[in-house]
Amino acid sequence: MSRPNLIFIMSDDHAAHAISAYSGGRINKTPQLDRLAAGGIRFDACFCTNSICTPSRAAVLTGTYNHVNGVTTLDTLMDNRLQTYPKLMQAAGYQTAVFGKWHLGHGPLHDPTGFDEWAVLPDQGEYHDPEFLYLDGRRTIEGYATDIITDMSLDWLETRDHSRPFALMVHHKAPHRHWEPDAKHASMYENETIPEPHTLWDDHATRSAAAAAAKLHMMDLDEADLKAPVPEGLTPREEVSWRYQRYIKDYLRCVASIDDNIGRLLDYLDDHDLTENTIVVYTSDQGFFLGDHGWFDKRFMYEESLAMPLLMRYPKEIEGGAICEAIVLNVDFAPTFLDLCGIPVPEDMQGTSFRPLLSGDHPDGWQRSMYYRYWMHRDRDHNVPAHYGVRTMTHKLIHYYNDPLGQPGAHGPVDPPEWELYDLEADPFEIDNVYAQPENADLVAELKGELARLQAVVGDEPYVT
Ligand SMILES: [Ca+2]
């Protein structure tokens, strides 16, 4: 039997609630992503283990947590000698390529390795007429990043060795800040009002002081984000609403271009008889606040940031329209891809293959909780505190240990430790921190025990004052 191909599409900061297969189309329509979901499986509890670009990308590639792979913050680059799933696939005879955003560093120790061909954006890269880095230098390509990354992917598919299986990574830059749409989508939503999220007016009253001090509010969006002067004469509340519309429309315009380009890839597979034997994956390196809690950006362990969209299509093993509510993590991707392609999963990968979940099996003992850690205390731009925590199927316990710990890109001062507890069933939007309520003492003790257990399992150190 021929080995499957893999197309792994990862965008940057695309929250699941901006995909209509997830949201039912509350704020936008994504027909091509919905096409992928209809032909495959939608994961409703896929989480990142550290909600920023570089660390999540390292976790995806290596199948390990950030305290193990060393990529804890945006200022820690990935050592390209680490074991990654593309390297293992290449060694097993797969043709491999990556096009688009890399954001794991550049130069001899950080450029992509394990790929037959690559072209990546330097750092964040540009939306318009972007420069790309190649093995043999830099070239600027005219056009729009999302289109170009797809063009490169299609060209590579066309010119590949057709006698061998392939693993193609399509890593979109969009819809990362500053959300610059292309001309085709520039006037989309122009005469519409996008619905505001349920928690746009969250007053953060019960949240920890450190979390409430984050600079992610609509009022923290700058000129490059808004791309227009704030109209005069608005009340403070009107200004927040105006800023939200400016932000979300550009964000959704960038998403619309991704959606169109996914359609081009899916069409190519259909037209070349590749659909049946190709695993197609769509995800984003983390989630994003789309005005939720009054915020943009990510970093926090709250649901909108923690959750990654995950859609997978593979007709040989996945029934169309399936939905999976089991917890899967970014560290589980690498072992799953290897498993699906018949390549042994190395013992030192910390994630677990979730291949059984694809066909509806639910293995006994499958994870019912997950460990999260954000290290980049009080980063200059966003002021989000360092924290770790545990999310179970029903609750979330967050410990703001509030210490930079000398991590690159983290800053002081050290603030007093704080805790938050959310009941995800009673309070799915995480408005009421119920940590201090006496009746929750037993639950808090239980969750602290689970947090300690998970830290021991993954080999991370608990914070000690
Ligand atoms: Ca990102």
Short mmCIF file of C-alpha atoms and ligand atoms in Angstrom, two decimals, residues 11-14 51-54 56-57 74 101 103 124 173 176 284-288 298, ligand 1:
data_model
loop_
_atom_site.label_atom_id
_atom_site.label_comp_id
_atom_site.label_asym_id
_atom_site.label_seq_id
_atom_site.Cartn_x
_atom_site.Cartn_y
_atom_site.Cartn_z
CA SER A 11 -1.50 29.95 9.80
CA ASP A 12 -0.41 32.49 12.36
CA ASP A 13 -2.84 33.65 15.07
CA HIS A 14 -5.98 32.30 13.39
CA SER A 51 0.51 30.60 23.31
CA ILE A 52 3.07 32.47 21.20
CA CYS A 53 4.51 31.87 17.74
CA THR A 54 8.06 30.62 18.17
CA SER A 56 4.37 26.70 19.60
CA ARG A 57 6.14 26.13 16.29
CA LEU A 74 9.93 34.79 21.28
CA LYS A 101 6.63 31.69 8.03
CA HIS A 103 10.07 32.35 12.93
CA GLN A 124 7.55 37.94 10.81
CA LYS A 173 2.07 34.58 7.82
CA HIS A 176 -0.76 38.07 12.18
CA SER A 284 -2.78 27.82 13.66
CA ASP A 285 0.18 28.16 16.02
CA GLN A 286 -2.25 29.32 18.72
CA GLY A 287 -5.57 31.04 19.15
CA PHE A 288 -6.30 34.77 19.44
CA LYS A 298 -2.89 35.77 22.76
CA CA B 1 1.29 33.12 16.23
#
